[in-house]
Tab-separated table of C-alpha atoms in Angstrom:
chain	number	residue	atom	x	y	z
A	1	MET	CA	-4.752	98.447	18.569
A	2	THR	CA	-8.211	98.020	17.042
A	3	ARG	CA	-8.565	96.834	13.456
A	4	PRO	CA	-11.651	96.473	11.256
A	5	PRO	CA	-12.933	92.885	10.951
A	6	GLY	CA	-11.967	90.950	7.847
A	7	PRO	CA	-11.585	87.416	6.479
A	8	SER	CA	-8.968	85.188	8.029
A	9	VAL	CA	-5.717	84.272	6.293
A	10	ARG	CA	-6.956	80.703	5.933
A	11	THR	CA	-10.100	81.917	4.157
A	12	ARG	CA	-8.117	84.154	1.824
A	13	LEU	CA	-5.686	81.352	0.991
A	14	ALA	CA	-8.544	78.907	0.310
A	15	LEU	CA	-10.237	81.429	-2.005
A	16	SER	CA	-6.921	82.043	-3.772
A	17	TYR	CA	-6.358	78.315	-4.312
A	18	ALA	CA	-9.900	77.912	-5.682
A	19	LEU	CA	-9.528	80.947	-7.968
A	20	PHE	CA	-6.237	79.773	-9.463
A	21	LEU	CA	-7.625	76.265	-9.933
A	22	MET	CA	-10.690	77.636	-11.751
A	23	LEU	CA	-8.508	79.861	-13.930
A	24	ALA	CA	-6.368	76.863	-14.869
A	25	GLY	CA	-9.505	74.808	-15.610
A	26	ALA	CA	-11.026	77.599	-17.682
A	27	LEU	CA	-7.792	77.955	-19.657
A	28	LEU	CA	-7.697	74.201	-20.300
A	29	LEU	CA	-11.342	74.162	-21.461
A	30	ALA	CA	-10.653	77.137	-23.713
A	31	VAL	CA	-7.741	75.318	-25.342
A	32	VAL	CA	-9.907	72.216	-25.901
A	33	TRP	CA	-12.719	74.337	-27.358
A	34	VAL	CA	-10.416	76.164	-29.762
A	35	PHE	CA	-8.884	72.837	-30.822
A	36	LEU	CA	-12.288	71.278	-31.504
A	37	LEU	CA	-13.499	74.268	-33.503
A	38	ARG	CA	-10.784	73.667	-36.068
A	39	TYR	CA	-12.441	70.379	-37.114
A	40	VAL	CA	-16.149	71.327	-36.827
A	41	PRO	CA	-17.922	73.101	-39.743
A	42	ASP	CA	-20.097	76.162	-39.266
A	43	SER	CA	-23.212	74.437	-40.698
A	44	ALA	CA	-24.455	70.886	-40.704
A	45	ILE	CA	-23.150	68.586	-43.424
A	46	THR	CA	-24.807	65.382	-44.559
A	47	THR	CA	-22.579	62.667	-45.948
A	48	ARG	CA	-23.090	59.118	-47.040
A	49	ASP	CA	-21.958	57.956	-43.616
A	50	GLY	CA	-24.497	60.115	-41.840
A	51	PHE	CA	-24.880	63.513	-40.195
A	52	VAL	CA	-21.791	65.620	-39.246
A	53	PRO	CA	-22.511	67.983	-36.278
A	54	ASN	CA	-21.847	71.688	-36.617
A	55	ARG	CA	-20.617	74.208	-34.048
A	56	SER	CA	-24.070	74.728	-32.526
A	57	ASP	CA	-24.384	71.019	-31.900
A	58	LEU	CA	-20.912	71.017	-30.377
A	59	MET	CA	-21.827	73.901	-28.061
A	60	ARG	CA	-24.920	72.078	-26.802
A	61	ALA	CA	-22.883	68.940	-26.199
A	62	PHE	CA	-19.806	70.656	-24.696
A	63	ALA	CA	-21.338	73.349	-22.452
A	64	PRO	CA	-23.020	71.157	-19.737
A	65	PRO	CA	-19.955	68.999	-19.033
A	66	ALA	CA	-17.743	72.093	-19.087
A	67	GLY	CA	-20.029	73.867	-16.574
A	68	ALA	CA	-20.124	70.799	-14.348
A	69	ALA	CA	-16.332	70.600	-14.501
A	70	MET	CA	-16.023	74.256	-13.447
A	71	VAL	CA	-18.394	73.748	-10.492
A	72	PHE	CA	-16.407	70.688	-9.451
A	73	LEU	CA	-13.162	72.652	-9.676
A	74	LEU	CA	-14.671	75.434	-7.538
A	75	VAL	CA	-15.825	73.057	-4.785
A	76	PHE	CA	-12.640	71.018	-4.964
A	77	GLY	CA	-10.515	74.181	-4.839
A	78	LEU	CA	-12.339	75.583	-1.823
A	79	VAL	CA	-12.283	72.329	0.168
A	80	GLY	CA	-8.749	71.413	-0.806
A	81	GLY	CA	-7.529	74.985	-0.355
A	82	TRP	CA	-9.104	75.182	3.115
A	83	PHE	CA	-7.426	71.936	4.142
A	84	LEU	CA	-4.024	72.846	2.694
A	85	ALA	CA	-4.135	76.354	4.166
A	86	GLY	CA	-4.906	74.891	7.579
A	87	ARG	CA	-1.921	72.572	7.344
A	88	MET	CA	0.332	75.416	6.231
A	89	LEU	CA	-0.800	77.759	9.034
A	90	VAL	CA	-0.295	75.309	11.919
A	91	PRO	CA	3.218	76.682	12.624
A	92	LEU	CA	1.839	80.239	12.752
A	93	GLU	CA	-0.845	79.154	15.213
A	94	ARG	CA	1.805	77.678	17.521
A	95	ILE	CA	3.860	80.866	17.294
A	96	GLY	CA	0.726	82.906	18.025
A	97	GLU	CA	-0.043	80.803	21.116
A	98	ALA	CA	3.490	81.372	22.403
A	99	ALA	CA	3.193	85.115	21.732
A	100	ARG	CA	-0.110	85.319	23.650
A	101	ALA	CA	1.390	83.384	26.562
A	102	ALA	CA	4.339	85.803	26.615
A	103	ALA	CA	1.938	88.773	26.537
A	104	ASP	CA	0.181	87.321	29.607
A	105	GLY	CA	3.511	87.152	31.460
A	106	SER	CA	4.485	83.506	30.878
A	107	LEU	CA	7.988	83.807	29.451
A	108	SER	CA	8.819	80.139	30.103
A	109	HIS	CA	6.629	78.958	27.206
A	110	ARG	CA	8.450	77.879	24.018
A	111	VAL	CA	7.275	77.076	20.490
A	112	ARG	CA	9.745	74.188	19.893
A	113	MET	CA	8.611	73.673	16.305
A	114	PRO	CA	9.342	70.087	15.074
A	115	GLY	CA	10.331	69.108	11.546
A	116	PRO	CA	13.052	70.114	9.094
A	117	GLN	CA	14.361	73.655	8.782
A	118	ASP	CA	12.183	76.017	6.712
A	119	GLU	CA	10.931	79.621	6.906
A	120	PHE	CA	8.311	78.907	9.572
A	121	ARG	CA	10.707	76.969	11.778
A	122	GLU	CA	13.323	79.683	11.411
A	123	VAL	CA	10.805	82.224	12.730
A	124	ALA	CA	9.817	79.852	15.570
A	125	ASP	CA	13.451	79.245	16.571
A	126	THR	CA	14.160	82.994	16.538
A	127	PHE	CA	11.087	83.590	18.694
A	128	ASP	CA	12.224	80.929	21.187
A	129	VAL	CA	15.662	82.552	21.443
A	130	MET	CA	14.028	85.953	22.045
A	131	LEU	CA	11.801	84.525	24.807
A	132	GLU	CA	14.777	82.837	26.461
A	133	ARG	CA	16.794	86.051	26.520
A	134	LEU	CA	13.805	88.067	27.721
A	135	GLU	CA	13.138	85.563	30.515
A	136	ASP	CA	16.767	85.771	31.625
A	137	HIS	CA	16.644	89.564	31.579
A	138	VAL	CA	13.468	89.700	33.672
A	139	ALA	CA	14.894	87.157	36.126
A	140	GLN	CA	18.040	89.257	36.492
A	141	GLN	CA	15.968	92.368	37.184
A	142	ARG	CA	13.948	90.575	39.853
A	143	ARG	CA	17.070	89.178	41.496
A	144	PHE	CA	18.609	92.644	41.449
A	145	ALA	CA	15.566	94.176	43.158
A	146	ALA	CA	15.535	91.453	45.807
A	147	ASN	CA	19.275	91.669	46.463
A	148	ALA	CA	19.245	95.469	46.564
A	149	SER	CA	16.405	95.436	49.076
A	150	HIS	CA	18.247	92.965	51.325
A	151	GLU	CA	21.487	94.923	51.109
A	152	LEU	CA	19.838	98.264	51.875
A	153	ARG	CA	17.580	97.169	54.704
A	154	THR	CA	20.313	96.560	57.313
A	155	PRO	CA	22.193	99.898	57.044
A	156	LEU	CA	18.925	101.809	56.873
A	157	ALA	CA	17.640	100.093	59.985
A	158	THR	CA	20.922	100.893	61.752
A	159	SER	CA	20.650	104.547	60.744
A	160	GLN	CA	17.091	104.593	62.023
A	161	ALA	CA	18.202	103.278	65.419
A	162	LEU	CA	20.936	105.901	65.691
A	163	LEU	CA	18.489	108.657	64.803
A	164	GLU	CA	16.046	107.410	67.429
A	165	VAL	CA	18.794	107.740	70.051
A	166	ALA	CA	19.633	111.256	68.836
A	167	ARG	CA	16.001	112.297	69.017
A	168	SER	CA	15.693	111.161	72.607
A	169	ASP	CA	18.757	113.227	73.660
A	170	PRO	CA	17.612	116.812	74.525
A	171	HIS	CA	21.213	118.059	74.530
A	172	GLY	CA	22.037	116.488	71.177
A	173	THR	CA	22.284	118.001	67.732
A	174	ASP	CA	19.785	120.247	65.972
A	175	ARG	CA	16.390	118.602	66.459
A	176	GLU	CA	15.008	120.005	63.206
A	177	LEU	CA	17.819	118.332	61.291
A	178	VAL	CA	17.285	115.111	63.194
A	179	GLU	CA	13.562	115.212	62.413
A	180	ARG	CA	14.247	115.693	58.726
A	181	LEU	CA	16.785	112.866	58.697
A	182	HIS	CA	14.344	110.692	60.576
A	183	ALA	CA	11.607	111.347	57.990
A	184	VAL	CA	13.940	110.698	55.061
A	185	ASN	CA	15.256	107.505	56.615
A	186	ALA	CA	11.749	106.302	57.449
A	187	ARG	CA	10.715	106.808	53.852
A	188	ALA	CA	13.832	104.977	52.596
A	189	ILE	CA	13.022	102.027	54.827
A	190	ALA	CA	9.408	102.037	53.643
A	191	VAL	CA	10.506	102.005	50.004
A	192	THR	CA	13.005	99.205	50.633
A	193	GLU	CA	10.473	97.061	52.470
A	194	ALA	CA	7.960	97.702	49.694
A	195	LEU	CA	10.461	96.698	47.004
A	196	LEU	CA	11.285	93.513	48.910
A	197	LEU	CA	7.606	92.634	49.208
A	198	LEU	CA	7.026	93.476	45.537
A	199	SER	CA	9.882	91.183	44.495
A	200	ARG	CA	8.570	88.375	46.690
A	201	ALA	CA	5.105	88.654	45.164
A	202	GLU	CA	6.388	88.746	41.576
A	203	ASN	CA	8.586	85.678	42.162
A	204	ARG	CA	5.693	83.796	43.847
A	205	SER	CA	8.082	82.715	46.575
A	206	PHE	CA	5.488	81.319	48.964
A	207	ASP	CA	3.717	78.067	49.807
A	208	PRO	CA	-0.086	78.355	49.374
A	209	GLU	CA	-2.207	77.933	52.506
A	210	ALA	CA	-5.934	78.174	53.187
A	211	VAL	CA	-6.733	81.792	54.110
A	212	ASP	CA	-9.998	83.475	55.121
A	213	LEU	CA	-10.165	86.950	53.586
A	214	SER	CA	-12.834	88.080	56.055
A	215	LEU	CA	-10.503	87.452	59.005
A	216	LEU	CA	-7.692	89.344	57.290
A	217	ALA	CA	-10.042	92.241	56.595
A	218	GLU	CA	-11.173	92.389	60.220
A	219	GLU	CA	-7.585	92.286	61.495
A	220	ALA	CA	-6.463	95.013	59.081
A	221	ALA	CA	-9.449	97.191	59.967
A	222	GLU	CA	-8.704	96.794	63.665
A	223	GLN	CA	-5.076	97.846	63.147
A	224	LEU	CA	-6.020	100.855	61.015
A	225	LEU	CA	-9.068	101.954	63.014
A	226	GLU	CA	-7.038	104.428	65.079
A	227	MET	CA	-5.685	106.081	61.916
A	228	ALA	CA	-9.214	106.356	60.515
A	229	GLU	CA	-10.576	107.851	63.744
A	230	ARG	CA	-7.818	110.484	63.865
A	231	ARG	CA	-8.859	111.585	60.400
A	232	GLY	CA	-12.586	111.522	61.191
A	233	ILE	CA	-13.246	108.656	58.776
A	234	THR	CA	-15.764	105.872	59.380
A	235	LEU	CA	-14.426	102.374	58.704
A	236	GLU	CA	-16.831	99.459	58.282
A	237	VAL	CA	-16.268	95.793	57.361
A	238	THR	CA	-19.158	93.602	56.183
A	239	GLY	CA	-19.608	90.366	54.244
A	240	VAL	CA	-19.189	86.617	54.397
A	241	PRO	CA	-16.113	84.408	54.879
A	242	GLY	CA	-14.064	83.920	51.731
A	243	LYS	CA	-11.645	81.009	51.573
A	244	VAL	CA	-8.700	81.366	49.183
A	245	ALA	CA	-5.359	79.610	48.759
A	246	GLY	CA	-2.232	81.695	49.066
A	247	SER	CA	0.305	83.349	51.328
A	248	PRO	CA	-1.264	84.645	54.565
A	249	ALA	CA	1.431	87.333	54.871
A	250	LEU	CA	1.027	88.583	51.301
A	251	LEU	CA	-2.768	88.479	51.376
A	252	SER	CA	-2.754	90.291	54.717
A	253	ARG	CA	-0.561	92.986	53.159
A	254	LEU	CA	-2.924	93.174	50.190
A	255	VAL	CA	-5.944	93.867	52.402
A	256	GLU	CA	-3.991	96.253	54.622
A	257	ASN	CA	-2.681	98.247	51.654
A	258	LEU	CA	-6.141	98.623	50.144
A	259	ILE	CA	-7.730	99.807	53.396
A	260	GLN	CA	-4.805	102.096	54.264
A	261	ASN	CA	-4.886	103.603	50.784
A	262	ALA	CA	-8.629	104.204	51.155
A	263	ILE	CA	-8.084	105.963	54.497
A	264	VAL	CA	-5.127	108.099	53.435
A	265	HIS	CA	-6.636	109.237	50.132
A	266	ASN	CA	-10.039	110.186	51.512
A	267	SER	CA	-12.109	113.337	51.834
A	268	GLY	CA	-11.153	113.876	55.488
A	269	ALA	CA	-13.575	114.316	58.390
A	270	GLY	CA	-16.974	112.876	57.511
A	271	GLY	CA	-15.566	110.471	54.956
A	272	TRP	CA	-15.983	106.727	55.035
A	273	VAL	CA	-14.363	103.475	53.960
A	274	ALA	CA	-16.495	100.395	53.250
A	275	VAL	CA	-14.878	96.954	53.106
A	276	ARG	CA	-17.182	94.288	51.680
A	277	LEU	CA	-16.538	90.567	51.206
A	278	SER	CA	-18.681	88.305	49.051
A	279	SER	CA	-18.443	84.926	47.375
A	280	GLY	CA	-19.003	84.116	43.712
A	281	PRO	CA	-19.372	80.776	41.924
A	282	ARG	CA	-15.605	80.317	41.629
A	283	ASP	CA	-13.986	83.214	43.442
A	284	SER	CA	-13.947	85.252	46.606
A	285	ILE	CA	-14.513	88.977	46.131
A	286	LEU	CA	-13.047	91.799	48.215
A	287	GLU	CA	-14.328	95.344	47.650
A	288	VAL	CA	-12.819	98.437	49.269
A	289	GLU	CA	-14.731	101.660	48.571
A	290	ASN	CA	-13.987	105.122	49.882
A	291	THR	CA	-14.983	108.735	49.555
A	292	GLY	CA	-12.545	111.301	48.257
A	293	ALA	CA	-11.711	113.597	45.383
A	294	VAL	CA	-13.094	112.926	41.917
A	295	ILE	CA	-10.585	110.889	39.891
A	296	SER	CA	-10.535	110.772	36.098
A	297	PRO	CA	-10.624	107.353	34.379
A	298	ALA	CA	-7.288	108.150	32.705
A	299	LEU	CA	-5.682	108.716	36.111
A	300	VAL	CA	-7.197	105.536	37.550
A	301	ARG	CA	-5.284	103.487	34.971
A	302	THR	CA	-2.003	104.718	36.499
A	303	LEU	CA	-2.835	104.129	40.160
A	304	ALA	CA	-1.252	100.666	40.296
A	305	GLU	CA	2.001	101.825	38.715
A	306	PRO	CA	5.049	101.828	41.028
A	307	PHE	CA	5.971	105.067	42.787
A	308	ARG	CA	2.633	106.777	42.098
A	309	ARG	CA	1.253	108.313	45.278
A	310	GLY	CA	-1.845	110.064	46.522
A	311	THR	CA	-5.140	111.028	44.940
A	312	ASP	CA	-3.352	113.493	42.707
A	313	ARG	CA	-0.355	111.062	42.428
A	314	LEU	CA	1.977	113.793	43.712
A	315	ARG	CA	1.422	113.694	47.459
A	316	GLU	CA	4.445	112.626	49.518
A	317	HIS	CA	2.948	111.722	52.872
A	318	ARG	CA	0.413	112.938	55.378
A	319	GLY	CA	1.021	112.986	59.094
A	320	ASP	CA	1.368	109.469	60.373
A	321	HIS	CA	1.600	107.834	56.965
A	322	VAL	CA	4.820	107.657	54.996
A	323	GLY	CA	3.992	107.136	51.335
A	324	ALA	CA	6.262	104.727	49.490
A	325	GLY	CA	4.268	104.977	46.277
A	326	LEU	CA	4.092	101.194	45.961
A	327	GLY	CA	0.871	100.385	47.814
A	328	LEU	CA	-1.390	99.590	44.864
A	329	ALA	CA	1.534	98.259	42.810
A	330	ILE	CA	2.134	95.712	45.575
A	331	VAL	CA	-1.583	94.919	45.641
A	332	ARG	CA	-1.599	94.244	41.909
A	333	SER	CA	1.507	92.022	42.140
A	334	ILE	CA	0.040	90.021	45.031
A	335	VAL	CA	-3.258	89.595	43.171
A	336	THR	CA	-1.422	88.443	40.028
A	337	ALA	CA	0.725	86.027	42.061
A	338	HIS	CA	-2.504	84.454	43.369
A	339	ASP	CA	-4.061	84.178	39.867
A	340	GLY	CA	-6.638	86.849	40.644
A	341	THR	CA	-7.757	90.142	39.123
A	342	LEU	CA	-7.708	93.735	40.388
A	343	ASP	CA	-10.248	96.270	39.118
A	344	LEU	CA	-10.015	99.980	40.004
A	345	ARG	CA	-12.972	102.222	39.194
A	346	PRO	CA	-13.592	105.875	40.097
A	347	ARG	CA	-16.792	106.762	41.946
A	348	THR	CA	-18.984	109.422	40.349
A	349	ALA	CA	-19.254	111.283	43.641
A	350	GLY	CA	-15.520	111.030	44.258
A	351	GLY	CA	-13.274	108.336	45.648
A	352	LEU	CA	-12.407	104.894	44.396
A	353	LEU	CA	-13.814	101.373	44.284
A	354	ALA	CA	-11.173	98.637	44.322
A	355	THR	CA	-12.397	95.110	43.586
A	356	VAL	CA	-10.242	92.002	43.995
A	357	HIS	CA	-11.275	88.586	42.648
A	358	LEU	CA	-9.298	85.597	43.966
A	359	PRO	CA	-9.923	81.894	43.141
A	360	ARG	CA	-11.988	80.346	45.909
A	361	THR	CA	-11.179	77.112	47.710
A	362	GLY	CA	-13.587	74.903	49.627
């Protein structure tokens, strides 16, 4: 949510302190002035003891010190108000830091405000309790996804083996039914495997190793070259070695998913997929660009959401590829688990440019 710029709370509090201090000073000076006027005549009076000043003389004598006092009160109010406001807002800054950490996905961070109980500490304690419950809820969801994937994989694999036997028997049951069951079961297995991989990436359950992205890209391109050739798509890998620290299996799946997605959601015969690797000052960069249908920027923002498939996000599968709808979602989770960034941008001529930045090692 965008808001117009404005002064900070600390600035407003400092101005308020200075204003109230000046009002109090002005009121005090007014009381002194009214009190003095009661004992000062309107015109000068000469007595035997000397000259008695009138109100004009009093004004000339009183105004400069009063003005200096007001300037001092203004400066003192601003400086003192700025300091006091800063001290008062320290608890809010700590709560804000915890809220930003939670927004970035770090639910383990806590405010843990020290000191006696007051309004600020009550808010901080409530926020800590909320983060603790939210962290437990997210952990339960992740454990559920992992356990469900493990529980479903074995019976699905068994069903797949039985269907393979039925397909190879020419005197068996209706082959059309078997083919449909085979396709449904294959998709169920693909979804389960994808959920398991997604859970593993989100939990960061891996030991980092040195990995060369260029080697992973070459291996993935070699595995997917046959698929690209069947579709009439040119696949090319260029660039320099890029050393990163992470899970070889997860990073291999990341590269494979990006290239496979670029092949499947392409313009068909005559299309191309370009895989480029480069190295920045602090990161290794992987770019996967492909031809295809024109994609709106609004649609691009949904591509990495789970269970969103195809260029039009409605396509089930094509030929030799069973779409689980988790390809780019898995890519995003793997990138996040490796402290990297994923950027998806539509090409003006159609297709997509996916750019991955991962922290470089060596």
